[in-house]
Tab-separated table of C-alpha atoms and ligand atoms in Angstrom:
chain	number	residue	atom	x	y	z
Q	558	MET	CA	-9.253	20.431	-21.178
Q	559	ASN	CA	-6.038	20.405	-20.044
Q	560	ASN	CA	-3.957	17.269	-20.493
Q	561	LEU	CA	-3.854	15.525	-16.875
Q	562	LEU	CA	-8.122	15.691	-17.128
Q	563	SER	CA	-8.668	14.283	-20.568
Q	564	ALA	CA	-5.873	11.193	-19.636
Q	565	PHE	CA	-8.634	10.144	-17.647
Q	566	ARG	CA	-11.189	8.623	-20.301
Q	567	PHE	CA	-13.918	6.707	-18.919
Q	568	ALA	CA	-12.943	2.539	-18.586
Q	569	ALA	CA	-15.087	-0.049	-17.144
Q	570	LEU	CA	-14.148	-3.895	-14.985
Q	571	PRO	CA	-14.763	-6.064	-18.076
Q	572	ALA	CA	-17.515	-8.205	-17.869
Q	573	GLY	CA	-15.715	-10.755	-16.850
Q	574	THR	CA	-14.634	-9.720	-13.144
Q	575	ASN	CA	-18.503	-9.973	-12.626
Q	576	SER	CA	-17.642	-14.337	-12.092
Q	577	PHE	CA	-14.789	-13.849	-10.264
Q	578	ARG	CA	-16.011	-11.019	-7.901
Q	579	ALA	CA	-18.391	-13.857	-7.143
Q	580	GLU	CA	-16.110	-16.247	-6.466
Q	581	VAL	CA	-13.808	-13.909	-4.009
Q	582	LYS	CA	-17.820	-12.994	-2.230
Q	583	ALA	CA	-17.722	-16.988	-1.494
Q	584	PHE	CA	-14.675	-16.780	-0.567
Q	585	LEU	CA	-14.242	-14.861	1.907
Q	586	GLN	CA	-17.503	-15.985	3.426
Q	587	SER	CA	-16.681	-19.225	3.722
Q	588	SER	CA	-13.458	-17.805	4.618
Q	589	PHE	CA	-13.299	-16.373	8.310
Q	590	GLU	CA	-15.888	-15.890	11.028
Q	591	PRO	CA	-17.545	-12.882	11.050
Q	592	MET	CA	-15.308	-9.740	13.641
Q	593	PRO	CA	-16.869	-6.509	15.316
Q	594	ALA	CA	-16.567	-3.872	13.373
Q	595	ASP	CA	-13.539	-2.548	14.641
Q	596	ILE	CA	-11.425	-5.811	13.575
Q	597	ARG	CA	-12.233	-4.880	10.349
Q	598	ALA	CA	-11.390	-1.209	10.553
Q	599	ARG	CA	-7.451	-3.008	10.719
Q	600	SER	CA	-7.605	-4.608	7.579
Q	601	TRP	CA	-5.511	-2.919	5.885
Q	602	MET	CA	-3.485	-2.747	8.787
Q	603	GLY	CA	-4.455	-6.762	9.752
Q	604	PHE	CA	-0.963	-8.550	9.680
Q	605	ASN	CA	-2.510	-12.847	9.707
Q	606	ALA	CA	0.074	-14.982	7.857
Q	607	ALA	CA	-2.980	-17.766	8.241
Q	608	PHE	CA	-5.380	-16.113	6.287
Q	609	SER	CA	-3.124	-14.693	3.624
Q	610	LYS	CA	-1.881	-18.585	2.763
Q	611	LYS	CA	-5.967	-19.678	2.728
Q	612	LEU	CA	-5.419	-16.976	0.516
Q	613	ALA	CA	-2.751	-17.607	-1.502
Q	614	ALA	CA	-3.794	-21.680	-1.955
Q	615	ARG	CA	-6.767	-20.763	-3.553
Q	616	GLY	CA	-3.872	-19.253	-5.722
Q	617	TRP	CA	-4.664	-15.135	-5.104
Q	618	VAL	CA	-1.784	-13.590	-4.037
Q	619	GLY	CA	0.727	-12.940	-6.885
Q	620	VAL	CA	-2.909	-13.013	-8.630
Q	621	THR	CA	-1.036	-10.519	-11.525
Q	622	LEU	CA	1.982	-13.171	-11.607
Q	623	PRO	CA	2.871	-15.169	-14.521
Q	624	ALA	CA	1.305	-19.205	-13.727
Q	625	GLN	CA	5.080	-20.237	-14.814
Q	626	TYR	CA	6.150	-18.864	-11.354
Q	627	GLY	CA	2.666	-19.577	-9.117
Q	628	GLY	CA	0.621	-16.839	-10.009
Q	629	ALA	CA	-2.057	-16.708	-11.601
Q	630	SER	CA	-1.544	-14.485	-14.372
Q	631	LEU	CA	-4.709	-12.474	-14.090
Q	632	ASP	CA	-4.918	-8.768	-15.010
Q	633	ALA	CA	-4.833	-5.564	-12.825
Q	634	PHE	CA	-8.405	-5.323	-13.842
Q	635	SER	CA	-9.204	-8.964	-11.620
Q	636	ARG	CA	-6.877	-7.331	-9.180
Q	637	PHE	CA	-9.274	-3.850	-8.415
Q	638	VAL	CA	-11.878	-6.341	-7.792
Q	639	LEU	CA	-10.021	-8.559	-5.344
Q	640	VAL	CA	-8.908	-5.940	-3.095
Q	641	GLU	CA	-12.070	-3.696	-3.412
Q	642	GLU	CA	-13.942	-7.265	-1.958
Q	643	LEU	CA	-10.749	-8.189	0.275
Q	644	LEU	CA	-11.088	-4.707	1.733
Q	645	ALA	CA	-15.331	-4.608	2.058
Q	646	ALA	CA	-15.310	-7.258	3.782
Q	647	GLY	CA	-12.609	-6.012	6.405
Q	648	ALA	CA	-9.900	-8.911	6.303
Q	649	PRO	CA	-6.084	-8.474	7.488
Q	650	VAL	CA	-4.353	-8.630	3.692
Q	651	SER	CA	-1.048	-6.476	5.378
Q	652	ALA	CA	1.174	-10.001	5.564
Q	653	HIS	CA	1.520	-10.253	1.379
Q	654	TRP	CA	-0.158	-7.269	0.159
Q	655	ILE	CA	3.171	-5.185	-0.684
Q	656	ALA	CA	4.266	-8.359	-2.151
Q	657	ASP	CA	0.949	-8.579	-3.980
Q	658	ARG	CA	0.708	-5.349	-5.338
Q	659	GLN	CA	4.863	-3.991	-5.795
Q	660	SER	CA	7.485	-6.571	-4.863
Q	661	GLY	CA	6.104	-8.751	-7.085
Q	662	PRO	CA	5.598	-7.132	-9.646
Q	663	LEU	CA	8.447	-5.007	-9.525
Q	664	ILE	CA	10.718	-8.302	-8.962
Q	665	LEU	CA	8.959	-9.747	-12.588
Q	666	LYS	CA	10.089	-6.730	-14.293
Q	667	PHE	CA	12.769	-6.368	-13.752
Q	668	GLY	CA	14.696	-9.007	-11.826
Q	669	THR	CA	16.841	-10.767	-12.897
Q	670	GLU	CA	15.826	-15.038	-14.124
Q	671	ALA	CA	17.479	-16.274	-11.167
Q	672	GLN	CA	15.868	-13.565	-8.948
Q	673	ARG	CA	11.818	-14.368	-10.408
Q	674	GLN	CA	12.210	-18.125	-9.939
Q	675	PHE	CA	13.555	-17.689	-6.676
Q	676	TYR	CA	10.943	-15.455	-4.976
Q	677	LEU	CA	8.145	-15.102	-7.153
Q	678	PRO	CA	7.289	-18.285	-6.257
Q	679	LYS	CA	7.568	-17.882	-3.229
Q	680	ILE	CA	5.390	-14.478	-2.679
Q	681	CYS	CA	2.574	-16.272	-4.872
Q	682	ALA	CA	3.066	-19.408	-1.701
Q	683	ALA	CA	2.311	-16.441	0.736
Q	684	GLU	CA	5.899	-17.949	2.212
Q	685	ALA	CA	7.615	-14.751	1.305
Q	686	PHE	CA	6.519	-11.209	3.202
Q	687	PHE	CA	7.754	-8.380	1.536
Q	688	CYS	CA	8.087	-4.261	2.918
Q	689	ILE	CA	9.050	-1.233	0.815
Q	690	GLY	CA	12.002	0.226	2.867
Q	691	MET	CA	12.554	4.194	0.515
Q	692	SER	CA	11.797	6.268	3.997
Q	693	GLU	CA	14.589	7.416	6.135
Q	694	PRO	CA	14.861	9.464	9.306
Q	695	ASN	CA	16.758	12.740	7.176
Q	696	ALA	CA	15.083	11.379	3.645
Q	697	GLY	CA	11.420	11.655	4.221
Q	698	SER	CA	9.346	12.592	1.721
Q	699	ASP	CA	12.530	13.769	-0.397
Q	700	LEU	CA	13.840	10.068	-1.373
Q	701	ALA	CA	16.798	10.998	-3.593
Q	702	SER	CA	18.445	12.500	-0.851
Q	703	VAL	CA	18.531	8.537	0.705
Q	704	GLY	CA	21.702	8.187	2.525
Q	705	THR	CA	21.607	4.943	3.163
Q	706	ARG	CA	24.391	3.009	1.497
Q	707	ALA	CA	25.583	-0.348	-0.317
Q	708	THR	CA	29.450	-0.279	-0.777
Q	709	ARG	CA	31.286	-2.683	-3.460
Q	710	CYS	CA	33.317	-5.490	-0.956
Q	711	GLN	CA	34.489	-8.677	-1.256
Q	712	ILE	CA	32.636	-12.730	0.025
Q	713	ASP	CA	34.375	-15.457	0.112
Q	714	GLY	CA	35.672	-14.452	-2.698
Q	715	SER	CA	33.951	-13.419	-4.453
Q	716	SER	CA	32.135	-9.526	-5.294
Q	717	GLY	CA	29.363	-8.257	-2.987
Q	718	TRP	CA	27.911	-4.803	-1.593
Q	719	ARG	CA	28.075	-3.597	3.189
Q	720	LEU	CA	24.681	-2.150	3.721
Q	721	ASN	CA	24.663	0.682	5.877
Q	722	GLY	CA	22.798	3.088	7.120
Q	723	ARG	CA	18.595	3.372	8.787
Q	724	LYS	CA	15.193	3.294	7.723
Q	725	ILE	CA	12.469	4.602	9.315
Q	726	TRP	CA	8.008	3.967	9.066
Q	727	THR	CA	9.167	0.401	7.455
Q	728	THR	CA	5.314	-1.191	7.173
Q	729	ASN	CA	5.750	-4.564	8.663
Q	730	ALA	CA	9.422	-4.593	8.915
Q	731	GLN	CA	9.195	-7.220	12.411
Q	732	HIS	CA	7.158	-9.206	10.585
Q	733	CYS	CA	8.729	-9.556	7.355
Q	734	HIS	CA	11.357	-12.164	5.759
Q	735	TYR	CA	12.874	-8.881	3.294
Q	736	MET	CA	12.871	-5.058	2.432
Q	737	ILE	CA	13.169	-4.099	-1.188
Q	738	ALA	CA	15.804	-1.173	-0.021
Q	739	LEU	CA	16.567	1.986	-2.074
Q	740	VAL	CA	19.523	2.866	-1.120
Q	741	ARG	CA	23.023	4.897	-2.657
Q	742	SER	CA	24.958	2.646	-4.427
Q	743	SER	CA	26.979	5.146	-5.450
Q	744	GLY	CA	28.250	9.216	-5.692
Q	745	GLU	CA	27.497	11.877	-2.390
Q	746	PRO	CA	22.807	12.723	-1.372
Q	747	GLN	CA	24.041	16.040	-3.543
Q	748	ASP	CA	24.019	14.146	-6.415
Q	749	ARG	CA	19.999	13.258	-5.890
Q	750	GLN	CA	18.559	10.883	-8.569
Q	751	LYS	CA	21.536	9.517	-10.116
Q	752	GLY	CA	23.647	6.637	-7.905
Q	753	LEU	CA	20.647	5.439	-6.773
Q	754	SER	CA	19.838	1.362	-6.684
Q	755	GLN	CA	17.223	-0.830	-5.554
Q	756	PHE	CA	18.339	-3.809	-2.969
Q	757	ILE	CA	16.824	-7.333	-2.251
Q	758	VAL	CA	16.934	-7.150	1.212
Q	759	ASP	CA	16.809	-11.104	3.753
Q	760	LEU	CA	15.813	-9.091	6.686
Q	761	ALA	CA	17.057	-12.371	8.612
Q	762	LEU	CA	20.703	-11.400	7.544
Q	763	PRO	CA	23.265	-10.804	10.200
Q	764	GLY	CA	24.053	-6.496	10.979
Q	765	VAL	CA	20.039	-6.034	10.440
Q	766	THR	CA	17.551	-4.752	13.789
Q	767	MET	CA	13.953	-3.446	13.895
Q	768	ARG	CA	13.007	-1.521	16.905
Q	769	PRO	CA	8.699	-1.387	15.577
Q	770	ILE	CA	7.397	1.884	16.328
Q	771	ARG	CA	3.979	1.998	18.689
Q	772	ASP	CA	1.267	4.288	16.834
Q	773	LEU	CA	-1.800	6.458	18.127
Q	774	ALA	CA	-3.944	3.555	18.549
Q	775	GLY	CA	-1.129	1.861	19.977
Q	776	ASP	CA	-0.478	-0.730	17.813
Q	777	ALA	CA	3.275	-1.121	16.764
Q	778	HIS	CA	2.373	-2.016	13.332
Q	779	PHE	CA	6.052	-0.381	11.508
Q	780	SER	CA	9.557	-0.045	12.713
Q	781	GLU	CA	12.961	1.602	12.557
Q	782	VAL	CA	15.797	-0.622	10.385
Q	783	PHE	CA	19.041	-0.506	11.251
Q	784	PHE	CA	22.046	-2.386	9.006
Q	785	ASP	CA	24.979	-2.709	10.188
Q	786	ASN	CA	28.209	-3.542	7.835
Q	787	VAL	CA	25.316	-6.129	6.230
Q	788	LEU	CA	26.902	-7.952	3.405
Q	789	LEU	CA	24.502	-8.421	0.502
Q	790	THR	CA	25.779	-11.001	-2.126
Q	791	ASP	CA	25.725	-9.575	-5.810
Q	792	ASP	CA	22.261	-10.335	-6.550
Q	793	ALA	CA	20.860	-8.653	-3.843
Q	794	LEU	CA	19.979	-6.006	-6.321
Q	795	ILE	CA	17.421	-5.527	-8.703
Q	796	GLY	CA	17.995	-4.312	-12.050
Q	797	HIS	CA	21.173	-2.291	-12.731
Q	798	GLU	CA	22.647	-0.251	-10.510
Q	799	GLY	CA	22.766	3.228	-10.408
Q	800	SER	CA	18.427	2.447	-11.867
Q	801	GLY	CA	16.550	2.644	-7.992
Q	802	TRP	CA	15.176	5.944	-8.827
Q	803	ALA	CA	13.219	5.489	-12.111
Q	804	GLN	CA	12.029	1.718	-10.785
Q	805	VAL	CA	11.134	3.489	-7.468
Q	806	ASN	CA	8.764	5.385	-10.112
Q	807	ALA	CA	7.805	2.502	-11.323
Q	808	GLU	CA	6.753	0.807	-8.352
Q	809	LEU	CA	4.573	3.956	-7.262
Q	810	ALA	CA	2.008	3.745	-9.945
Q	811	PHE	CA	1.431	0.401	-8.286
Q	812	GLU	CA	0.774	1.725	-5.158
Q	813	ARG	CA	-0.768	4.578	-5.131
Q	814	SER	CA	-3.462	4.545	-7.776
Q	815	GLY	CA	-5.903	0.885	-6.113
Q	816	PRO	CA	-8.069	1.318	-4.355
Q	817	GLU	CA	-6.190	0.869	-1.114
Q	818	ARG	CA	-5.975	4.037	-2.077
Q	819	VAL	CA	-10.311	4.998	-1.324
Q	820	TYR	CA	-11.637	2.186	1.092
Q	821	SER	CA	-9.609	2.682	4.570
Q	822	SER	CA	-12.669	3.493	5.776
Q	823	ILE	CA	-15.094	1.809	5.040
Q	824	VAL	CA	-16.557	-0.596	7.003
Q	825	LEU	CA	-16.638	1.765	9.362
Q	826	LEU	CA	-19.049	3.611	7.085
Q	827	GLU	CA	-21.003	0.607	6.278
Q	828	HIS	CA	-20.968	0.261	9.405
Q	829	TRP	CA	-22.632	3.705	11.133
Q	830	ILE	CA	-25.086	2.964	7.556
Q	831	THR	CA	-26.164	-0.620	9.691
Q	832	CYS	CA	-27.309	1.306	13.102
Q	833	LEU	CA	-28.059	4.079	11.132
Q	834	ARG	CA	-31.107	1.507	9.629
Q	835	LYS	CA	-32.401	0.374	12.587
Q	836	THR	CA	-33.637	4.278	14.126
Q	837	PRO	CA	-35.305	7.308	12.844
Q	838	ALA	CA	-32.069	8.995	12.996
Q	839	VAL	CA	-31.576	7.736	9.242
Q	840	SER	CA	-33.427	10.192	7.099
Q	841	VAL	CA	-31.342	13.544	9.259
Q	842	HIS	CA	-28.195	12.045	7.798
Q	843	ALA	CA	-29.571	10.634	3.974
Q	844	ALA	CA	-28.167	14.182	2.330
Q	845	THR	CA	-24.315	12.772	3.512
Q	846	ILE	CA	-25.017	9.070	2.778
Q	847	GLY	CA	-25.482	10.605	-0.610
Q	848	ARG	CA	-22.282	12.646	-0.596
Q	849	PHE	CA	-20.089	10.031	0.272
Q	850	ALA	CA	-22.120	7.362	-2.198
Q	851	THR	CA	-21.199	10.179	-4.781
Q	852	HIS	CA	-17.668	11.148	-3.935
Q	853	LEU	CA	-17.131	6.834	-3.801
Q	854	ALA	CA	-18.674	5.927	-7.191
Q	855	THR	CA	-17.017	9.337	-8.956
Q	856	LEU	CA	-13.128	7.461	-6.999
Q	857	ARG	CA	-14.093	4.609	-7.997
Q	858	ASN	CA	-13.982	4.395	-11.434
Q	859	MET	CA	-11.006	7.013	-11.431
Q	860	SER	CA	-9.265	4.180	-10.327
Q	861	ILE	CA	-10.821	1.620	-12.576
Q	862	ALA	CA	-9.474	4.314	-15.689
Q	863	VAL	CA	-6.181	4.206	-13.993
Q	864	THR	CA	-5.516	0.543	-14.066
Q	865	ALA	CA	-7.037	-0.029	-17.678
Q	866	LYS	CA	-3.711	1.994	-18.439
Q	867	LEU	CA	-1.479	0.085	-15.706
Q	868	VAL	CA	-3.900	-2.815	-18.310
Q	869	ASN	CA	-2.454	-1.146	-20.890
Q	870	GLY	CA	1.352	-1.673	-19.754
Q	871	GLU	CA	0.894	2.532	-19.250
Q	872	SER	CA	2.997	4.463	-16.335
Q	873	PRO	CA	0.331	6.703	-15.226
Q	874	LEU	CA	2.229	8.667	-11.894
Q	875	VAL	CA	0.442	11.652	-12.135
Q	876	GLU	CA	-3.224	10.023	-12.204
Q	877	ALA	CA	-2.281	7.638	-9.911
Q	878	ALA	CA	-1.960	10.973	-7.668
Q	879	LEU	CA	-4.365	12.785	-8.440
Q	880	VAL	CA	-6.629	9.624	-7.320
Q	881	LYS	CA	-4.918	9.159	-4.076
Q	882	ASP	CA	-4.929	12.511	-3.073
Q	883	ILE	CA	-8.360	12.628	-3.292
Q	884	GLY	CA	-8.656	9.295	-2.586
Q	885	THR	CA	-6.981	9.703	0.793
Q	886	GLU	CA	-9.296	12.936	1.606
Q	887	PHE	CA	-12.515	11.333	1.416
Q	888	GLU	CA	-10.499	8.745	3.709
Q	889	GLN	CA	-10.248	10.743	5.777
Q	890	SER	CA	-13.750	12.579	5.879
Q	891	ILE	CA	-15.753	9.067	6.658
Q	892	PRO	CA	-15.211	10.034	10.482
Q	893	SER	CA	-15.220	12.356	11.649
Q	894	VAL	CA	-18.360	13.559	9.764
Q	895	ILE	CA	-19.515	10.566	11.731
Q	896	GLU	CA	-18.135	11.653	14.848
Q	897	ALA	CA	-20.167	14.883	14.235
Q	898	ALA	CA	-22.881	12.807	13.831
Q	899	LEU	CA	-22.918	11.346	16.613
Q	900	ALA	CA	-21.719	14.517	18.770
Q	901	MET	CA	-25.558	16.296	17.467
Q	902	ASP	CA	-27.303	13.862	19.232
Q	903	PRO	CA	-25.868	12.841	22.600
Q	904	ASP	CA	-27.975	10.918	24.199
Q	905	ALA	CA	-28.350	8.566	22.111
Q	906	LEU	CA	-27.611	5.407	22.912
Q	907	VAL	CA	-24.119	4.939	20.548
Q	908	ASP	CA	-23.657	1.012	18.782
Q	909	ALA	CA	-20.248	-0.219	21.477
Q	910	GLU	CA	-18.944	-1.499	17.515
Q	911	LEU	CA	-19.843	1.708	16.085
Q	912	TYR	CA	-17.581	3.228	18.208
Q	913	ARG	CA	-14.340	1.695	18.879
Q	914	ALA	CA	-14.260	1.679	15.309
Q	915	VAL	CA	-14.533	5.557	14.943
Q	916	ALA	CA	-12.254	6.396	17.720
Q	917	TYR	CA	-9.757	4.052	15.886
Q	918	VAL	CA	-10.033	4.872	12.127
Q	919	SER	CA	-9.812	8.399	13.330
Q	920	GLN	CA	-6.915	8.025	15.297
Q	921	MET	CA	-5.207	5.896	11.924
Q	922	ALA	CA	-7.252	8.731	9.338
Q	923	PRO	CA	-3.690	10.970	10.105
Q	924	THR	CA	-1.592	8.736	8.311
Q	925	TYR	CA	-3.490	7.650	5.011
Q	926	SER	CA	-2.123	11.814	3.769
Q	927	LEU	CA	1.315	10.241	4.687
Q	928	ARG	CA	1.843	6.745	3.775
Q	929	GLY	CA	2.622	6.314	0.282
Q	930	GLY	CA	3.750	10.306	0.109
Q	931	THR	CA	2.662	12.945	0.774
Q	932	ARG	CA	-0.287	15.329	-0.085
Q	933	GLU	CA	2.087	17.905	-0.054
Q	934	ILE	CA	4.731	15.896	-2.839
Q	935	LEU	CA	1.262	15.000	-4.963
Q	936	ARG	CA	0.274	18.553	-5.311
Q	937	GLY	CA	3.101	18.976	-6.321
Q	938	MET	CA	2.979	16.692	-9.237
Q	939	ILE	CA	0.115	16.981	-10.368
Q	940	ALA	CA	0.714	20.965	-10.277
Q	941	ARG	CA	3.687	19.938	-13.286
Q	942	GLY	CA	0.598	17.584	-14.564
Q	943	LEU	CA	-1.232	20.049	-15.159
Q	944	GLY	CA	1.916	23.043	-16.661
Q	945	LEU	CA	1.551	25.387	-13.658
Q	946	ARG	CA	4.808	24.251	-12.412
K	2367	FAD	C1	1.249	4.548	7.792
K	2367	FAD	C2	2.215	4.810	7.229
K	2367	FAD	C3	3.394	3.867	7.437
K	2367	FAD	C4	4.629	4.380	5.992
K	2367	FAD	N1	4.977	3.138	5.506
K	2367	FAD	C5	5.910	3.065	4.690
K	2367	FAD	C6	7.054	1.866	4.621
K	2367	FAD	O1	6.375	0.694	4.989
K	2367	FAD	N2	8.250	1.987	3.817
K	2367	FAD	C7	8.656	3.320	3.380
K	2367	FAD	O2	9.231	3.588	3.261
K	2367	FAD	N3	7.955	4.880	3.832
K	2367	FAD	C8	6.477	4.712	4.604
K	2367	FAD	N4	6.449	5.300	5.072
K	2367	FAD	C9	6.692	6.877	5.052
K	2367	FAD	C10	6.042	7.999	4.964
K	2367	FAD	O3	6.126	7.127	3.189
K	2367	FAD	C11	6.653	8.605	5.091
K	2367	FAD	O4	6.340	9.534	6.252
K	2367	FAD	C12	6.794	10.050	4.027
K	2367	FAD	O5	6.707	9.760	3.056
K	2367	FAD	C13	6.806	11.454	3.912
K	2367	FAD	O6	8.310	11.571	4.579
K	2367	FAD	P1	8.502	11.971	6.700
K	2367	FAD	O7	7.466	11.000	7.593
K	2367	FAD	O8	9.913	11.885	6.858
K	2367	FAD	O9	7.971	13.988	6.138
K	2367	FAD	P2	9.226	14.621	5.319
K	2367	FAD	O10	9.409	14.506	4.733
K	2367	FAD	O11	10.241	15.435	6.372
K	2367	FAD	O12	7.762	16.214	5.702
K	2367	FAD	C14	7.162	16.255	6.875
K	2367	FAD	C15	6.379	17.026	6.075
K	2367	FAD	O13	7.125	18.282	5.059
K	2367	FAD	C16	6.025	18.504	4.078
K	2367	FAD	N5	7.395	18.166	2.798
K	2367	FAD	C17	8.557	18.292	2.712
K	2367	FAD	N6	8.656	18.205	1.491
K	2367	FAD	C18	7.269	18.804	0.652
K	2367	FAD	C19	8.528	19.578	-0.474
K	2367	FAD	N7	9.254	19.548	-1.500
K	2367	FAD	N8	7.329	20.537	-1.262
K	2367	FAD	C20	6.146	20.557	-0.007
K	2367	FAD	N9	5.949	19.780	1.541
K	2367	FAD	C21	6.842	18.796	2.087
K	2367	FAD	C22	5.226	16.423	3.703
K	2367	FAD	O14	4.554	16.830	2.341
K	2367	FAD	C23	5.101	16.986	4.976
K	2367	FAD	O15	4.391	17.057	5.572
K	2367	FAD	C24	4.494	5.270	5.841
K	2367	FAD	C25	4.110	6.159	6.702
K	2367	FAD	C26	2.812	6.049	7.733
K	2367	FAD	C27	2.174	7.029	7.868
């Protein structure tokens, strides 16, 4: 067997996570009023700062960050359980999501002590929301060719940086306080990975403007962000100048492997099964439901295996790419299979909530295999992991 597949050693969630799961379920049941399935289906995109603050007050934002910075000091297995329960309940998670998953751990790993002390407690209190500034109109998947540029300058007699350029498809930029931007700090786009750095950009600074972009479903959840001579002090740089490429790759392992790459359509699937239970048609679809359950169980196990590697301090980039590729295929298949099932019986009365939920998820599903890295890019990485390229 090749190395990539043998890398997926079976891993189980530790027994201690069972009581944590029960706590999370109880919190979620008491934290929000029952919402219709089409609203719960927006979980990933649901921006609700008040909910994030409530979760933070319970200690569950920045769960993997150390207690000394306001975090819960829990491991990635507990985060897995928390995220699984939040998505299954359809909780609106997107306000604190990126800071909890990526920006906080990135600042902890590569930031200075002053950056940790400034940003991490704000993240854990859900007072600082972050967005990811990687994509650019002329770079996209080819991150190494980013053109947004930081050049050295003097600010009030001290050294700093002047930022110019543009980012696109930045989820929630218009609602966030900070962006972690991957920019060119030396050399030319032809220099590729060399000369890239990550900066924390305060989005309230002069020279930052946003243009929200509407998606297929009519929501404006992402933005184009323009930097016009934005002045950054030296402490905006994360890690070393020129080490942005390695840092971004470490960050992508956090981004690609979790339950969020498997559960995007789960509220729809669960609501379909709830509706079917009330009709004789349930037996007609038993095999389809069984297939979904089998795929979900397998993907969940693979995702837990990747989580186990993160817990061990490894950076399982290729395994995470495999989970994301298969996971998004699973998520995308759910609305199309349910639409086909509904079309099989055009005279049947369709539950209005189910109808709205399937319409919303169908409109969003094409994005699942784009956000966080496109299918073709991931398959290129997997091919390399298998020794085929
Ligand atoms: C819902 C959503 C949220 C997003 N949020 C963010 C965010 O918060 N921050 C952020 O930075 N970005 C975000 N993105 C952007 C996303 O990561 C990019 O769309 C993605 O990386 C692809 O870039 P692109 O759209 O410019 O397409 P391109 O890179 O131009 O690709 C176009 C097509 O060509 C294929 N392709 C490109 N290069 C190759 C290659 N070498 N080999 C084979 N095929 C190739 C791609 O797979 C794709 O099918 C988001 C996107 C979506 C849909």
